PDB file of C-alpha atoms in Angstrom:
ATOM      1  CA  MET A 493      49.514 105.562  75.900  1.00  0.00           C
ATOM      2  CA  PRO A 494      50.052 104.857  72.161  1.00  0.00           C
ATOM      3  CA  PHE A 495      49.736 101.260  71.030  1.00  0.00           C
ATOM      4  CA  TYR A 496      53.212 100.924  69.469  1.00  0.00           C
ATOM      5  CA  LEU A 497      54.905 102.114  72.681  1.00  0.00           C
ATOM      6  CA  GLU A 498      52.924  99.521  74.601  1.00  0.00           C
ATOM      7  CA  ILE A 499      54.048  96.748  72.226  1.00  0.00           C
ATOM      8  CA  ILE A 500      57.705  97.796  72.509  1.00  0.00           C
ATOM      9  CA  MET A 501      57.417  97.878  76.309  1.00  0.00           C
ATOM     10  CA  CYS A 502      55.784  94.429  76.422  1.00  0.00           C
ATOM     11  CA  ILE A 503      58.468  92.860  74.202  1.00  0.00           C
ATOM     12  CA  SER A 504      61.385  94.290  76.157  1.00  0.00           C
ATOM     13  CA  LEU A 505      59.756  93.374  79.488  1.00  0.00           C
ATOM     14  CA  LEU A 506      59.223  89.786  78.331  1.00  0.00           C
ATOM     15  CA  ILE A 507      62.817  89.492  77.074  1.00  0.00           C
ATOM     16  CA  GLY A 508      64.090  90.834  80.396  1.00  0.00           C
ATOM     17  CA  GLY A 509      61.937  88.532  82.504  1.00  0.00           C
ATOM     18  CA  VAL A 510      62.870  85.435  80.502  1.00  0.00           C
ATOM     19  CA  PHE A 511      66.583  86.205  80.761  1.00  0.00           C
ATOM     20  CA  LEU A 512      66.326  86.798  84.525  1.00  0.00           C
ATOM     21  CA  LEU A 513      64.601  83.431  84.890  1.00  0.00           C
ATOM     22  CA  ILE A 514      67.213  81.673  82.722  1.00  0.00           C
ATOM     23  CA  GLY A 515      70.061  83.164  84.739  1.00  0.00           C
ATOM     24  CA  SER A 516      68.645  81.936  88.028  1.00  0.00           C
ATOM     25  CA  TYR A 517      67.764  78.522  86.578  1.00  0.00           C
ATOM     26  CA  GLY A 518      71.387  78.140  85.504  1.00  0.00           C
ATOM     27  CA  LEU A 519      72.431  79.037  89.035  1.00  0.00           C
ATOM     28  CA  VAL A 520      70.441  76.038  90.285  1.00  0.00           C
ATOM     29  CA  ARG A 521      71.253  73.575  87.515  1.00  0.00           C
ATOM     30  CA  LEU A 522      74.984  73.955  86.753  1.00  0.00           C
ATOM     31  CA  PRO A 523      77.254  71.541  88.662  1.00  0.00           C
ATOM     32  CA  ASP A 524      80.270  73.619  89.632  1.00  0.00           C
ATOM     33  CA  ILE A 525      81.021  77.059  91.131  1.00  0.00           C
ATOM     34  CA  TYR A 526      83.260  77.946  88.178  1.00  0.00           C
ATOM     35  CA  MET A 527      80.386  77.128  85.792  1.00  0.00           C
ATOM     36  CA  ARG A 528      77.770  78.745  88.006  1.00  0.00           C
ATOM     37  CA  LEU A 529      79.625  82.075  87.773  1.00  0.00           C
ATOM     38  CA  HIS A 530      78.776  82.164  84.091  1.00  0.00           C
ATOM     39  CA  SER A 531      74.978  82.153  84.336  1.00  0.00           C
ATOM     40  CA  PRO A 532      74.161  85.337  86.388  1.00  0.00           C
ATOM     41  CA  THR A 533      75.882  87.494  83.758  1.00  0.00           C
ATOM     42  CA  LYS A 534      72.823  86.887  81.548  1.00  0.00           C
ATOM     43  CA  ALA A 535      70.605  88.218  84.317  1.00  0.00           C
ATOM     44  CA  SER A 536      72.741  91.229  85.081  1.00  0.00           C
ATOM     45  CA  THR A 537      73.205  92.382  81.479  1.00  0.00           C
ATOM     46  CA  LEU A 538      70.314  91.366  79.230  1.00  0.00           C
ATOM     47  CA  GLY A 539      67.631  90.896  81.894  1.00  0.00           C
ATOM     48  CA  ILE A 540      68.162  94.185  83.693  1.00  0.00           C
ATOM     49  CA  THR A 541      68.606  96.012  80.361  1.00  0.00           C
ATOM     50  CA  GLY A 542      65.238  94.773  79.100  1.00  0.00           C
ATOM     51  CA  VAL A 543      63.378  95.889  82.205  1.00  0.00           C
ATOM     52  CA  LEU A 544      65.223  99.232  82.224  1.00  0.00           C
ATOM     53  CA  ILE A 545      64.384  99.970  78.584  1.00  0.00           C
ATOM     54  CA  ALA A 546      60.710  99.399  79.344  1.00  0.00           C
ATOM     55  CA  SER A 547      60.943 101.595  82.441  1.00  0.00           C
ATOM     56  CA  MET A 548      62.717 104.323  80.457  1.00  0.00           C
ATOM     57  CA  ILE A 549      60.016 104.378  77.766  1.00  0.00           C
ATOM     58  CA  PHE A 550      57.302 104.504  80.412  1.00  0.00           C
ATOM     59  CA  GLN A 551      58.898 107.324  82.429  1.00  0.00           C
ATOM     60  CA  SER A 552      59.544 109.318  79.236  1.00  0.00           C
ATOM     61  CA  HIS A 553      55.890 108.995  78.325  1.00  0.00           C
ATOM     62  CA  LEU A 554      54.821 109.925  81.854  1.00  0.00           C
ATOM     63  CA  LYS A 555      56.972 113.042  82.156  1.00  0.00           C
ATOM     64  CA  GLY A 556      56.719 114.207  78.552  1.00  0.00           C
ATOM     65  CA  PHE A 557      60.463 114.467  77.931  1.00  0.00           C
ATOM     66  CA  LEU A 558      63.243 111.926  77.422  1.00  0.00           C
ATOM     67  CA  SER A 559      64.180 110.387  80.755  1.00  0.00           C
ATOM     68  CA  ILE A 560      67.685 108.913  80.741  1.00  0.00           C
ATOM     69  CA  GLN A 561      68.259 108.539  84.458  1.00  0.00           C
ATOM     70  CA  GLU A 562      67.485 104.805  84.229  1.00  0.00           C
ATOM     71  CA  LEU A 563      70.660 104.414  82.184  1.00  0.00           C
ATOM     72  CA  LEU A 564      72.546 105.080  85.432  1.00  0.00           C
ATOM     73  CA  ILE A 565      71.641 101.646  86.815  1.00  0.00           C
ATOM     74  CA  THR A 566      72.521  99.877  83.546  1.00  0.00           C
ATOM     75  CA  LEU A 567      75.909 101.581  83.320  1.00  0.00           C
ATOM     76  CA  PHE A 568      76.658 100.917  86.983  1.00  0.00           C
ATOM     77  CA  LEU A 569      75.729  97.229  86.710  1.00  0.00           C
ATOM     78  CA  LEU A 570      77.658  96.784  83.445  1.00  0.00           C
ATOM     79  CA  ILE A 571      80.758  98.218  85.125  1.00  0.00           C
ATOM     80  CA  THR A 572      80.518  96.430  88.475  1.00  0.00           C
ATOM     81  CA  ALA A 573      79.237  92.952  87.505  1.00  0.00           C
ATOM     82  CA  PRO A 574      82.587  91.698  86.033  1.00  0.00           C
ATOM     83  CA  VAL A 575      84.453  93.060  89.068  1.00  0.00           C
ATOM     84  CA  ALA A 576      82.158  91.180  91.444  1.00  0.00           C
ATOM     85  CA  ALA A 577      82.442  87.965  89.376  1.00  0.00           C
ATOM     86  CA  ASN A 578      86.236  88.250  89.398  1.00  0.00           C
ATOM     87  CA  MET A 579      86.283  88.640  93.178  1.00  0.00           C
ATOM     88  CA  ILE A 580      83.978  85.627  93.679  1.00  0.00           C
ATOM     89  CA  ALA A 581      86.154  83.472  91.383  1.00  0.00           C
ATOM     90  CA  LYS A 582      89.249  84.538  93.328  1.00  0.00           C
ATOM     91  CA  THR A 583      87.552  83.624  96.594  1.00  0.00           C
ATOM     92  CA  ALA A 584      86.631  80.175  95.267  1.00  0.00           C
ATOM     93  CA  LEU A 585      90.196  79.608  94.003  1.00  0.00           C
ATOM     94  CA  HIS A 586      91.841  80.581  97.257  1.00  0.00           C
ATOM     95  CA  HIS A 587      89.455  78.440  99.290  1.00  0.00           C
ATOM     96  CA  ARG A 588      90.506  75.470  97.108  1.00  0.00           C
ATOM     97  CA  THR A 589      87.014  74.611  95.877  1.00  0.00           C
ATOM     98  CA  LYS A 590      87.225  71.400  93.880  1.00  0.00           C
ATOM     99  CA  PRO A 591      86.098  71.672  90.218  1.00  0.00           C
ATOM    100  CA  ILE A 592      84.420  68.719  88.509  1.00  0.00           C
ATOM    101  CA  GLU A 593      86.366  66.441  86.184  1.00  0.00           C
ATOM    102  CA  LYS A 594      85.321  68.108  82.932  1.00  0.00           C
ATOM    103  CA  THR A 595      86.605  71.589  83.813  1.00  0.00           C
ATOM    104  CA  GLN A 596      89.479  72.468  81.522  1.00  0.00           C
ATOM    105  CA  ASN A 597      92.926  73.865  82.398  1.00  0.00           C
ATOM    106  CA  GLN A 598      92.932  72.540  85.937  1.00  0.00           C
ATOM    107  CA  ASP A 599      96.729  72.514  86.052  1.00  0.00           C
ATOM    108  CA  LEU A 600      96.729  76.311  85.756  1.00  0.00           C
ATOM    109  CA  MET A 601      94.801  76.735  89.008  1.00  0.00           C
ATOM    110  CA  GLU A 602      97.836  76.096  91.182  1.00  0.00           C
ATOM    111  CA  THR A 603      99.836  78.663  89.195  1.00  0.00           C
ATOM    112  CA  ILE A 604      97.180  81.321  89.692  1.00  0.00           C
ATOM    113  CA  ARG A 605      96.905  80.492  93.374  1.00  0.00           C
ATOM    114  CA  ASN A 606     100.627  80.876  93.964  1.00  0.00           C
ATOM    115  CA  ARG A 607     101.067  84.006  91.893  1.00  0.00           C
ATOM    116  CA  GLU A 608     100.513  86.408  94.771  1.00  0.00           C
ATOM    117  CA  THR A 609     102.865  84.615  97.157  1.00  0.00           C
ATOM    118  CA  ILE A 610     105.883  84.618  94.798  1.00  0.00           C
ATOM    119  CA  LYS A 611     107.958  87.719  95.460  1.00  0.00           C
ATOM    120  CA  PRO A 612     109.431  89.580  92.450  1.00  0.00           C
ATOM    121  CA  PRO A 613     113.243  89.576  92.405  1.00  0.00           C
ATOM    122  CA  GLN A 614     114.822  92.447  94.269  1.00  0.00           C
ATOM    123  CA  GLU A 615     116.721  94.990  92.277  1.00  0.00           C
ATOM    124  CA  PRO A 616     120.339  95.457  93.364  1.00  0.00           C
ATOM    125  CA  ASN A 617     121.099  98.862  94.797  1.00  0.00           C
TER     126      ASN A 617
ATOM    127  CA  MET B 668      47.976  94.201  77.518  1.00  0.00           C
ATOM    128  CA  LEU B 669      50.563  95.917  79.692  1.00  0.00           C
ATOM    129  CA  SER B 670      49.041  94.697  82.957  1.00  0.00           C
ATOM    130  CA  VAL B 671      49.040  91.063  81.747  1.00  0.00           C
ATOM    131  CA  THR B 672      52.694  91.369  80.706  1.00  0.00           C
ATOM    132  CA  ILE B 673      53.610  92.911  84.060  1.00  0.00           C
ATOM    133  CA  THR B 674      51.953  89.988  85.854  1.00  0.00           C
ATOM    134  CA  ILE B 675      53.801  87.399  83.720  1.00  0.00           C
ATOM    135  CA  VAL B 676      57.185  89.094  84.227  1.00  0.00           C
ATOM    136  CA  ALA B 677      56.570  89.447  87.976  1.00  0.00           C
ATOM    137  CA  ILE B 678      55.853  85.705  88.190  1.00  0.00           C
ATOM    138  CA  CYS B 679      59.102  85.005  86.247  1.00  0.00           C
ATOM    139  CA  ILE B 680      61.130  87.179  88.636  1.00  0.00           C
ATOM    140  CA  CYS B 681      59.521  85.581  91.698  1.00  0.00           C
ATOM    141  CA  ILE B 682      60.421  82.079  90.433  1.00  0.00           C
ATOM    142  CA  ALA B 683      63.966  83.346  89.823  1.00  0.00           C
ATOM    143  CA  LEU B 684      64.103  84.660  93.412  1.00  0.00           C
ATOM    144  CA  ILE B 685      62.973  81.272  94.729  1.00  0.00           C
ATOM    145  CA  PHE B 686      65.766  79.581  92.704  1.00  0.00           C
ATOM    146  CA  ASN B 687      68.256  82.018  94.214  1.00  0.00           C
ATOM    147  CA  LEU B 688      66.969  81.330  97.708  1.00  0.00           C
ATOM    148  CA  TRP B 689      67.378  77.583  97.144  1.00  0.00           C
ATOM    149  CA  ARG B 690      70.981  78.080  96.079  1.00  0.00           C
ATOM    150  CA  LEU B 691      71.563  80.435  99.041  1.00  0.00           C
ATOM    151  CA  LEU B 692      70.342  77.833 101.522  1.00  0.00           C
ATOM    152  CA  GLN B 693      71.779  74.790  99.734  1.00  0.00           C
ATOM    153  CA  GLY B 694      75.105  76.087  98.391  1.00  0.00           C
ATOM    154  CA  PRO B 695      77.984  73.741  99.213  1.00  0.00           C
ATOM    155  CA  THR B 696      80.590  76.474  99.679  1.00  0.00           C
ATOM    156  CA  LEU B 697      80.590  80.065 100.877  1.00  0.00           C
ATOM    157  CA  SER B 698      81.348  81.371  97.361  1.00  0.00           C
ATOM    158  CA  ASP B 699      78.073  79.844  96.145  1.00  0.00           C
ATOM    159  CA  ARG B 700      76.155  81.733  98.793  1.00  0.00           C
ATOM    160  CA  ILE B 701      77.837  85.023  97.866  1.00  0.00           C
ATOM    161  CA  LEU B 702      77.018  84.407  94.191  1.00  0.00           C
ATOM    162  CA  ALA B 703      73.385  83.670  95.078  1.00  0.00           C
ATOM    163  CA  LEU B 704      73.150  86.948  97.035  1.00  0.00           C
ATOM    164  CA  ASP B 705      74.737  88.793  94.111  1.00  0.00           C
ATOM    165  CA  THR B 706      72.094  87.433  91.715  1.00  0.00           C
ATOM    166  CA  MET B 707      69.353  88.073  94.256  1.00  0.00           C
ATOM    167  CA  TYR B 708      69.940  91.822  94.448  1.00  0.00           C
ATOM    168  CA  ILE B 709      69.880  92.061  90.652  1.00  0.00           C
ATOM    169  CA  ASN B 710      66.482  90.337  90.645  1.00  0.00           C
ATOM    170  CA  ALA B 711      65.313  92.680  93.420  1.00  0.00           C
ATOM    171  CA  ILE B 712      66.232  95.719  91.278  1.00  0.00           C
ATOM    172  CA  ALA B 713      64.178  94.298  88.402  1.00  0.00           C
ATOM    173  CA  LEU B 714      61.196  93.647  90.686  1.00  0.00           C
ATOM    174  CA  ILE B 715      61.269  97.186  92.123  1.00  0.00           C
ATOM    175  CA  LEU B 716      61.470  98.762  88.641  1.00  0.00           C
ATOM    176  CA  LEU B 717      58.534  96.589  87.566  1.00  0.00           C
ATOM    177  CA  TYR B 718      56.521  97.825  90.529  1.00  0.00           C
ATOM    178  CA  GLY B 719      57.429 101.382  89.549  1.00  0.00           C
ATOM    179  CA  ILE B 720      55.899 100.759  86.100  1.00  0.00           C
ATOM    180  CA  TYR B 721      52.814  99.177  87.694  1.00  0.00           C
ATOM    181  CA  ALA B 722      52.254 102.036  90.160  1.00  0.00           C
ATOM    182  CA  LYS B 723      52.971 104.721  87.485  1.00  0.00           C
ATOM    183  CA  SER B 724      55.437 106.435  89.787  1.00  0.00           C
ATOM    184  CA  ALA B 725      59.036 107.640  89.373  1.00  0.00           C
ATOM    185  CA  LEU B 726      59.709 107.311  93.098  1.00  0.00           C
ATOM    186  CA  TYR B 727      61.012 103.751  93.023  1.00  0.00           C
ATOM    187  CA  PHE B 728      63.994 104.590  90.843  1.00  0.00           C
ATOM    188  CA  GLU B 729      65.983 105.922  93.830  1.00  0.00           C
ATOM    189  CA  ALA B 730      65.423 102.675  95.733  1.00  0.00           C
ATOM    190  CA  ALA B 731      66.755 100.724  92.729  1.00  0.00           C
ATOM    191  CA  VAL B 732      69.911 102.875  92.571  1.00  0.00           C
ATOM    192  CA  LEU B 733      70.494 102.419  96.308  1.00  0.00           C
ATOM    193  CA  ILE B 734      70.115  98.632  96.050  1.00  0.00           C
ATOM    194  CA  ALA B 735      72.514  98.510  93.071  1.00  0.00           C
ATOM    195  CA  MET B 736      75.253 100.468  94.843  1.00  0.00           C
ATOM    196  CA  LEU B 737      74.955  98.795  98.250  1.00  0.00           C
ATOM    197  CA  GLY B 738      74.705  95.336  96.649  1.00  0.00           C
ATOM    198  CA  PHE B 739      78.029  95.734  94.887  1.00  0.00           C
ATOM    199  CA  VAL B 740      79.662  97.122  98.037  1.00  0.00           C
ATOM    200  CA  SER B 741      78.354  94.213 100.127  1.00  0.00           C
ATOM    201  CA  THR B 742      79.606  91.636  97.604  1.00  0.00           C
ATOM    202  CA  ALA B 743      83.042  93.258  97.566  1.00  0.00           C
ATOM    203  CA  ALA B 744      83.147  93.396 101.376  1.00  0.00           C
ATOM    204  CA  LEU B 745      82.166  89.724 101.782  1.00  0.00           C
ATOM    205  CA  CYS B 746      84.770  88.582  99.221  1.00  0.00           C
ATOM    206  CA  LYS B 747      87.455  90.723 100.880  1.00  0.00           C
ATOM    207  CA  TYR B 748      86.563  89.255 104.258  1.00  0.00           C
ATOM    208  CA  LEU B 749      86.825  85.679 102.978  1.00  0.00           C
ATOM    209  CA  LEU B 750      90.085  86.361 101.113  1.00  0.00           C
ATOM    210  CA  ARG B 751      91.993  88.339 103.722  1.00  0.00           C
ATOM    211  CA  GLY B 752      90.148  87.881 107.018  1.00  0.00           C
ATOM    212  CA  ASP B 753      89.747  91.641 107.172  1.00  0.00           C
ATOM    213  CA  ILE B 754      87.684  94.207 105.264  1.00  0.00           C
ATOM    214  CA  ILE B 755      89.766  97.365 105.510  1.00  0.00           C
ATOM    215  CA  GLU B 756      93.462  96.662 105.887  1.00  0.00           C
TER     216      GLU B 756
END
């Protein structure tokens, strides 16, 4: 394996590992579910992308041609991670999880919670 | 140099998995536990890809794709169950 490929792989692996660690550390440290939602996005975008770039370089070197099948996982995670975060936030809102004092726009939470129950006005026939 | 880096990154991911496990066991609400599981499968994908680099094999890529797809489906199913009381309405 050439030396410059090894250096590129080491740098991207280290960036990925550090971001995965930071994302999980934020999951432990942050005080509130609405703040905790913010930290795993670092893990699922930058962390996974770093490890996947290293894996892509290594598989390309192993097979002898450009291997882009690892991009599948990155694309899939980039598409589905915001959807999953949105669903978790909705679950926390509807279960009336209390935010801490410093969380902004707390008066809007009741509006969002009631938005699905309000029926749109019926059109006259 | 590559083997040392792989060891360091594997230790980082294992510490991250322990943090996730702490949040999964501790978490005050059910949403916290779902979020911890969601982060945990992302870390598992990274660990499996790292082992694929270490073992010089392309076989572990399929396992990573399977974990990515089933992890998202399980998160969506758990959230749907908590929101509606039912998974498929």
